[in-house]
Amino acid sequence: MTDVKLGQMNAATARNGTADCGVNPWLDWTSRASIVIIYGGSALIGAASVPRLLPLDSVHKLLMVAASIANVLFLGLVALTTITRLVPIRKSKGIETRISALLGTFLSIALAFLPKAEHAPVWSALSTALILVGTSLSIVVLRWLGKSFSILAEARRLVTEGPYRIVRHPLYLSEGIALVGVTLQVLSPLAVLIAIVVVVVQCRRMINEERILKLAFPQYQAYAANTPFLIPTRIGRLAHQAGRKPSIKIDPQA
């Protein structure tokens, strides 16, 4: 397999709000360290809280433990992936892209501080199951994304295989499933408002990322034309494509 190569940047690229990287090693490793500390620390805190859910005396408790373990694994994987991720070859410029990325990443944490809603056992189990499914899918997607992972809108390497063959933004879709579950657990007007803001910001974040990828990788246009944006559609076409040799290759080091 071959790497996807990056073309030369021109003046038009700069006007579109992107820049070649010329990455400052100090800033790059400071950014990595910050993410590792935040996500690694959160994983440790989450792991320490799992024993408090014992004993497993109900189906809901079992789902809660499974969801908690999945969350710990996801947070830990983010930290580990950040350490080994590739240096960006192109990234966005401007405050809006950074604010969108940071809000999309961290705003949903506010839901954890809202009081739990009173639900019937079946609804509580459903919300926890959604969190478990969304988080588990996020782990799978992040593993495929590998060294291309980033929080800000940056291009490292084009990934079009695995879950990225189904939709262009499977990580956001997976996180959205978990967001629905968390919102149900603290269901209130404020919780719904926060969830709506998160969704709007994440949509803006995806648009920012697509702009960078289109400029960095000429092949992205063809990939985007044949792959749904966020919601899996055209299942028959995708099933047909699954049996064909992909036209876009990915880095074998993922």
mmCIF file of C-alpha atoms in Angstrom:
data_model
loop_
_atom_site.group_PDB
_atom_site.id
_atom_site.type_symbol
_atom_site.label_atom_id
_atom_site.label_comp_id
_atom_site.label_asym_id
_atom_site.label_seq_id
_atom_site.Cartn_x
_atom_site.Cartn_y
_atom_site.Cartn_z
ATOM 1 C CA MET A 1 0.000 0.000 0.000
ATOM 2 C CA THR A 2 1.088 3.534 -0.640
ATOM 3 C CA ASP A 3 0.900 6.759 1.300
ATOM 4 C CA VAL A 4 -1.330 9.536 0.020
ATOM 5 C CA LYS A 5 0.957 12.350 -1.087
ATOM 6 C CA LEU A 6 0.428 16.046 -0.445
ATOM 7 C CA GLY A 7 0.664 18.579 -3.249
ATOM 8 C CA GLN A 8 2.234 22.000 -3.055
ATOM 9 C CA MET A 9 0.486 24.774 -1.151
ATOM 10 C CA ASN A 10 -0.231 28.002 -3.009
ATOM 11 C CA ALA A 11 -1.482 31.485 -2.193
ATOM 12 C CA ALA A 12 -5.100 30.451 -2.659
ATOM 13 C CA THR A 13 -4.677 27.861 0.065
ATOM 14 C CA ALA A 14 -3.580 30.528 2.520
ATOM 15 C CA ARG A 15 -6.649 32.615 1.692
ATOM 16 C CA ASN A 16 -8.858 29.593 2.412
ATOM 17 C CA GLY A 17 -7.682 29.606 6.000
ATOM 18 C CA THR A 18 -5.184 26.780 5.940
ATOM 19 C CA ALA A 19 -1.438 26.550 6.269
ATOM 20 C CA ASP A 20 1.372 24.162 5.530
ATOM 21 C CA CYS A 21 3.036 22.774 8.622
ATOM 22 C CA GLY A 22 6.106 23.997 9.366
ATOM 23 C CA VAL A 23 5.222 22.608 12.820
ATOM 24 C CA ASN A 24 6.829 24.066 15.906
ATOM 25 C CA PRO A 25 8.059 20.924 17.757
ATOM 26 C CA TRP A 26 7.627 22.620 21.134
ATOM 27 C CA LEU A 27 3.984 23.527 20.458
ATOM 28 C CA ASP A 28 3.295 20.115 18.945
ATOM 29 C CA TRP A 29 4.559 18.226 21.972
ATOM 30 C CA THR A 30 2.908 20.673 24.367
ATOM 31 C CA SER A 31 -0.390 19.963 22.628
ATOM 32 C CA ARG A 32 0.225 16.221 22.803
ATOM 33 C CA ALA A 33 1.135 16.405 26.485
ATOM 34 C CA SER A 34 -2.015 18.390 27.295
ATOM 35 C CA ILE A 35 -4.251 15.830 25.596
ATOM 36 C CA VAL A 36 -2.433 12.926 27.249
ATOM 37 C CA ILE A 37 -2.777 14.519 30.688
ATOM 38 C CA ILE A 38 -6.482 15.339 30.243
ATOM 39 C CA TYR A 39 -7.545 12.049 28.691
ATOM 40 C CA GLY A 40 -5.102 9.841 30.581
ATOM 41 C CA GLY A 41 -6.106 11.433 33.887
ATOM 42 C CA SER A 42 -9.785 11.029 33.049
ATOM 43 C CA ALA A 43 -9.182 7.363 32.226
ATOM 44 C CA LEU A 44 -7.535 6.796 35.595
ATOM 45 C CA ILE A 45 -10.376 8.543 37.426
ATOM 46 C CA GLY A 46 -12.910 6.492 35.498
ATOM 47 C CA ALA A 47 -11.093 3.254 36.250
ATOM 48 C CA ALA A 48 -11.044 4.084 39.962
ATOM 49 C CA SER A 49 -14.823 4.605 39.938
ATOM 50 C CA VAL A 50 -15.694 1.220 38.406
ATOM 51 C CA PRO A 51 -15.467 -0.773 41.693
ATOM 52 C CA ARG A 52 -18.098 1.529 43.195
ATOM 53 C CA LEU A 53 -20.660 0.071 40.796
ATOM 54 C CA LEU A 54 -20.225 -3.423 42.205
ATOM 55 C CA PRO A 55 -21.864 -5.834 42.904
ATOM 56 C CA LEU A 56 -23.474 -6.648 39.565
ATOM 57 C CA ASP A 57 -26.930 -7.378 40.942
ATOM 58 C CA SER A 58 -28.987 -6.217 37.947
ATOM 59 C CA VAL A 59 -28.852 -5.921 34.184
ATOM 60 C CA HIS A 60 -28.631 -2.150 34.497
ATOM 61 C CA LYS A 61 -25.617 -2.432 36.808
ATOM 62 C CA LEU A 62 -23.958 -4.763 34.306
ATOM 63 C CA LEU A 63 -24.560 -2.250 31.506
ATOM 64 C CA MET A 64 -23.216 0.572 33.683
ATOM 65 C CA VAL A 65 -19.997 -1.306 34.405
ATOM 66 C CA ALA A 66 -19.568 -2.240 30.743
ATOM 67 C CA ALA A 67 -20.158 1.375 29.678
ATOM 68 C CA SER A 68 -17.709 2.646 32.296
ATOM 69 C CA ILE A 69 -15.020 0.202 31.173
ATOM 70 C CA ALA A 70 -15.600 1.140 27.526
ATOM 71 C CA ASN A 71 -15.255 4.813 28.430
ATOM 72 C CA VAL A 72 -11.989 4.158 30.252
ATOM 73 C CA LEU A 73 -10.651 2.231 27.252
ATOM 74 C CA PHE A 74 -11.659 5.016 24.870
ATOM 75 C CA LEU A 75 -10.050 7.740 26.984
ATOM 76 C CA GLY A 76 -6.897 5.684 27.356
ATOM 77 C CA LEU A 77 -6.770 4.974 23.629
ATOM 78 C CA VAL A 78 -7.061 8.697 22.870
ATOM 79 C CA ALA A 79 -4.085 9.362 25.139
ATOM 80 C CA LEU A 80 -1.974 6.605 23.596
ATOM 81 C CA THR A 81 -2.925 7.525 20.041
ATOM 82 C CA THR A 82 -1.994 11.147 20.665
ATOM 83 C CA ILE A 83 1.535 10.148 21.625
ATOM 84 C CA THR A 84 2.141 8.273 18.374
ATOM 85 C CA ARG A 85 0.108 10.397 15.947
ATOM 86 C CA LEU A 86 1.713 11.846 12.854
ATOM 87 C CA VAL A 87 2.807 15.449 12.577
ATOM 88 C CA PRO A 88 0.149 17.399 10.615
ATOM 89 C CA ILE A 89 0.925 18.252 7.012
ATOM 90 C CA ARG A 90 -1.768 20.908 6.820
ATOM 91 C CA LYS A 91 -3.971 22.583 9.400
ATOM 92 C CA SER A 92 -6.632 25.246 9.627
ATOM 93 C CA LYS A 93 -6.031 28.813 10.685
ATOM 94 C CA GLY A 94 -8.293 31.164 12.603
ATOM 95 C CA ILE A 95 -10.038 31.218 15.950
ATOM 96 C CA GLU A 96 -13.378 29.782 14.772
ATOM 97 C CA THR A 97 -11.969 26.376 13.855
ATOM 98 C CA ARG A 98 -10.205 26.102 17.199
ATOM 99 C CA ILE A 99 -13.260 27.145 19.197
ATOM 100 C CA SER A 100 -15.447 24.686 17.292
ATOM 101 C CA ALA A 101 -12.981 21.858 17.904
ATOM 102 C CA LEU A 102 -12.625 22.567 21.607
ATOM 103 C CA LEU A 103 -16.345 23.088 22.215
ATOM 104 C CA GLY A 104 -17.189 19.956 20.256
ATOM 105 C CA THR A 105 -14.695 17.973 22.298
ATOM 106 C CA PHE A 106 -15.430 19.218 25.791
ATOM 107 C CA LEU A 107 -18.878 20.862 25.959
ATOM 108 C CA SER A 108 -20.699 17.559 26.422
ATOM 109 C CA ILE A 109 -18.812 17.103 29.711
ATOM 110 C CA ALA A 110 -21.257 19.657 31.157
ATOM 111 C CA LEU A 111 -23.962 16.981 30.986
ATOM 112 C CA ALA A 112 -22.103 14.947 33.608
ATOM 113 C CA PHE A 113 -22.699 17.704 36.168
ATOM 114 C CA LEU A 114 -26.477 17.793 35.703
ATOM 115 C CA PRO A 115 -28.726 15.850 38.104
ATOM 116 C CA LYS A 116 -29.860 12.419 36.977
ATOM 117 C CA ALA A 117 -33.411 12.193 35.680
ATOM 118 C CA GLU A 118 -35.907 9.804 37.228
ATOM 119 C CA HIS A 119 -36.588 7.087 34.660
ATOM 120 C CA ALA A 120 -38.285 3.722 34.597
ATOM 121 C CA PRO A 121 -35.709 0.887 34.680
ATOM 122 C CA VAL A 122 -36.170 0.147 30.976
ATOM 123 C CA TRP A 123 -35.337 3.739 29.991
ATOM 124 C CA SER A 124 -32.338 3.832 32.300
ATOM 125 C CA ALA A 125 -31.073 0.614 30.748
ATOM 126 C CA LEU A 126 -31.686 2.001 27.244
ATOM 127 C CA SER A 127 -29.718 5.186 27.922
ATOM 128 C CA THR A 128 -26.812 3.207 29.375
ATOM 129 C CA ALA A 129 -26.903 0.800 26.423
ATOM 130 C CA LEU A 130 -26.666 3.737 24.004
ATOM 131 C CA ILE A 131 -23.619 5.015 25.859
ATOM 132 C CA LEU A 132 -22.058 1.556 25.737
ATOM 133 C CA VAL A 133 -22.736 1.123 22.006
ATOM 134 C CA GLY A 134 -21.560 4.632 21.106
ATOM 135 C CA THR A 135 -18.392 4.386 23.160
ATOM 136 C CA SER A 136 -17.565 0.893 21.890
ATOM 137 C CA LEU A 137 -17.980 2.036 18.293
ATOM 138 C CA SER A 138 -15.782 5.052 19.055
ATOM 139 C CA ILE A 139 -13.020 2.703 20.187
ATOM 140 C CA VAL A 140 -13.246 0.741 16.930
ATOM 141 C CA VAL A 141 -13.217 3.905 14.801
ATOM 142 C CA LEU A 142 -10.361 5.476 16.731
ATOM 143 C CA ARG A 143 -8.323 2.324 16.231
ATOM 144 C CA TRP A 144 -8.818 2.640 12.473
ATOM 145 C CA LEU A 145 -8.083 6.361 12.533
ATOM 146 C CA GLY A 146 -4.846 5.647 14.374
ATOM 147 C CA LYS A 147 -2.039 8.095 13.702
ATOM 148 C CA SER A 148 -4.363 10.483 11.863
ATOM 149 C CA PHE A 149 -6.237 11.380 15.071
ATOM 150 C CA SER A 150 -6.504 15.047 15.971
ATOM 151 C CA ILE A 151 -8.782 17.367 17.909
ATOM 152 C CA LEU A 152 -8.201 20.477 15.827
ATOM 153 C CA ALA A 153 -8.924 20.550 12.088
ATOM 154 C CA GLU A 154 -5.663 19.109 10.772
ATOM 155 C CA ALA A 155 -4.655 16.779 7.945
ATOM 156 C CA ARG A 156 -2.216 14.003 8.796
ATOM 157 C CA ARG A 157 -3.061 11.068 6.537
ATOM 158 C CA LEU A 158 -6.147 10.069 4.594
ATOM 159 C CA VAL A 159 -8.063 7.085 5.981
ATOM 160 C CA THR A 160 -10.805 5.569 3.816
ATOM 161 C CA GLU A 161 -10.970 1.965 5.007
ATOM 162 C CA GLY A 162 -12.889 0.169 7.740
ATOM 163 C CA PRO A 163 -15.679 2.351 9.190
ATOM 164 C CA TYR A 164 -14.535 5.199 6.945
ATOM 165 C CA ARG A 165 -15.828 3.201 3.995
ATOM 166 C CA ILE A 166 -19.348 3.460 5.416
ATOM 167 C CA VAL A 167 -19.443 7.172 6.310
ATOM 168 C CA ARG A 168 -16.906 9.980 6.180
ATOM 169 C CA HIS A 169 -17.231 10.848 9.868
ATOM 170 C CA PRO A 170 -17.849 7.616 11.802
ATOM 171 C CA LEU A 171 -16.225 8.895 15.003
ATOM 172 C CA TYR A 172 -18.686 11.775 15.240
ATOM 173 C CA LEU A 173 -21.557 9.391 14.521
ATOM 174 C CA SER A 174 -20.401 7.047 17.295
ATOM 175 C CA GLU A 175 -19.972 9.906 19.744
ATOM 176 C CA GLY A 176 -23.435 11.150 18.773
ATOM 177 C CA ILE A 177 -24.967 7.825 19.802
ATOM 178 C CA ALA A 178 -23.266 8.096 23.186
ATOM 179 C CA LEU A 179 -24.407 11.726 23.479
ATOM 180 C CA VAL A 180 -28.040 10.647 23.073
ATOM 181 C CA GLY A 181 -27.563 8.137 25.897
ATOM 182 C CA VAL A 182 -25.980 10.689 28.232
ATOM 183 C CA THR A 183 -28.684 13.256 27.437
ATOM 184 C CA LEU A 184 -31.407 10.739 28.267
ATOM 185 C CA GLN A 185 -29.828 10.098 31.660
ATOM 186 C CA VAL A 186 -30.026 13.771 32.660
ATOM 187 C CA LEU A 187 -33.042 14.648 30.535
ATOM 188 C CA SER A 188 -34.077 18.273 31.053
ATOM 189 C CA PRO A 189 -34.492 21.416 28.925
ATOM 190 C CA LEU A 190 -30.931 22.442 29.782
ATOM 191 C CA ALA A 191 -29.567 19.009 28.861
ATOM 192 C CA VAL A 192 -31.372 19.076 25.513
ATOM 193 C CA LEU A 193 -30.074 22.598 24.830
ATOM 194 C CA ILE A 194 -26.496 21.522 25.557
ATOM 195 C CA ALA A 195 -26.901 18.460 23.324
ATOM 196 C CA ILE A 196 -28.256 20.583 20.465
ATOM 197 C CA VAL A 197 -25.353 23.016 20.763
ATOM 198 C CA VAL A 198 -22.903 20.094 20.742
ATOM 199 C CA VAL A 199 -24.473 18.687 17.576
ATOM 200 C CA VAL A 200 -24.379 22.070 15.813
ATOM 201 C CA VAL A 201 -20.753 22.627 16.805
ATOM 202 C CA GLN A 202 -19.773 19.120 15.729
ATOM 203 C CA CYS A 203 -21.374 19.687 12.326
ATOM 204 C CA ARG A 204 -19.331 22.847 11.936
ATOM 205 C CA ARG A 205 -16.267 20.926 13.042
ATOM 206 C CA MET A 206 -16.828 18.277 10.363
ATOM 207 C CA ILE A 207 -17.163 20.963 7.694
ATOM 208 C CA ASN A 208 -13.875 22.526 8.827
ATOM 209 C CA GLU A 209 -12.127 19.165 8.709
ATOM 210 C CA GLU A 210 -13.469 18.363 5.252
ATOM 211 C CA ARG A 211 -12.146 21.657 3.907
ATOM 212 C CA ILE A 212 -8.661 20.785 5.146
ATOM 213 C CA LEU A 213 -8.796 17.235 3.802
ATOM 214 C CA LYS A 214 -9.948 18.365 0.359
ATOM 215 C CA LEU A 215 -7.051 20.798 0.140
ATOM 216 C CA ALA A 216 -4.506 18.330 1.486
ATOM 217 C CA PHE A 217 -5.538 15.228 -0.455
ATOM 218 C CA PRO A 218 -6.716 15.436 -4.095
ATOM 219 C CA GLN A 219 -8.258 11.959 -3.724
ATOM 220 C CA TYR A 220 -10.648 13.148 -1.026
ATOM 221 C CA GLN A 221 -13.076 14.658 -3.538
ATOM 222 C CA ALA A 222 -13.707 11.282 -5.184
ATOM 223 C CA TYR A 223 -13.940 9.567 -1.804
ATOM 224 C CA ALA A 224 -16.481 12.126 -0.565
ATOM 225 C CA ALA A 225 -18.566 11.769 -3.727
ATOM 226 C CA ASN A 226 -19.016 8.035 -3.068
ATOM 227 C CA THR A 227 -19.284 7.962 0.735
ATOM 228 C CA PRO A 228 -22.146 9.383 2.856
ATOM 229 C CA PHE A 229 -21.306 12.329 5.105
ATOM 230 C CA LEU A 230 -22.560 11.063 8.474
ATOM 231 C CA ILE A 231 -25.612 8.805 8.213
ATOM 232 C CA PRO A 232 -25.114 5.394 6.534
ATOM 233 C CA THR A 233 -27.200 5.335 3.359
ATOM 234 C CA ARG A 234 -27.155 3.522 0.042
ATOM 235 C CA ILE A 235 -26.472 0.247 1.819
ATOM 236 C CA GLY A 236 -26.598 -1.743 -1.390
ATOM 237 C CA ARG A 237 -23.915 0.414 -3.002
ATOM 238 C CA LEU A 238 -21.706 0.178 0.057
ATOM 239 C CA ALA A 239 -22.093 -3.590 0.199
ATOM 240 C CA HIS A 240 -21.084 -3.735 -3.443
ATOM 241 C CA GLN A 241 -18.052 -1.556 -2.796
ATOM 242 C CA ALA A 242 -17.013 -3.744 0.123
ATOM 243 C CA GLY A 243 -16.214 -6.523 -2.292
ATOM 244 C CA ARG A 244 -14.085 -4.369 -4.558
ATOM 245 C CA LYS A 245 -10.469 -3.395 -4.256
ATOM 246 C CA PRO A 246 -10.364 0.171 -2.872
ATOM 247 C CA SER A 247 -8.991 2.857 -5.153
ATOM 248 C CA ILE A 248 -7.531 4.885 -2.280
ATOM 249 C CA LYS A 249 -4.792 3.405 -0.143
ATOM 250 C CA ILE A 250 -3.875 4.157 3.443
ATOM 251 C CA ASP A 251 -0.672 4.225 5.368
ATOM 252 C CA PRO A 252 0.211 0.635 6.392
ATOM 253 C CA GLN A 253 1.602 1.927 9.700
ATOM 254 C CA ALA A 254 -1.852 2.719 11.126
#
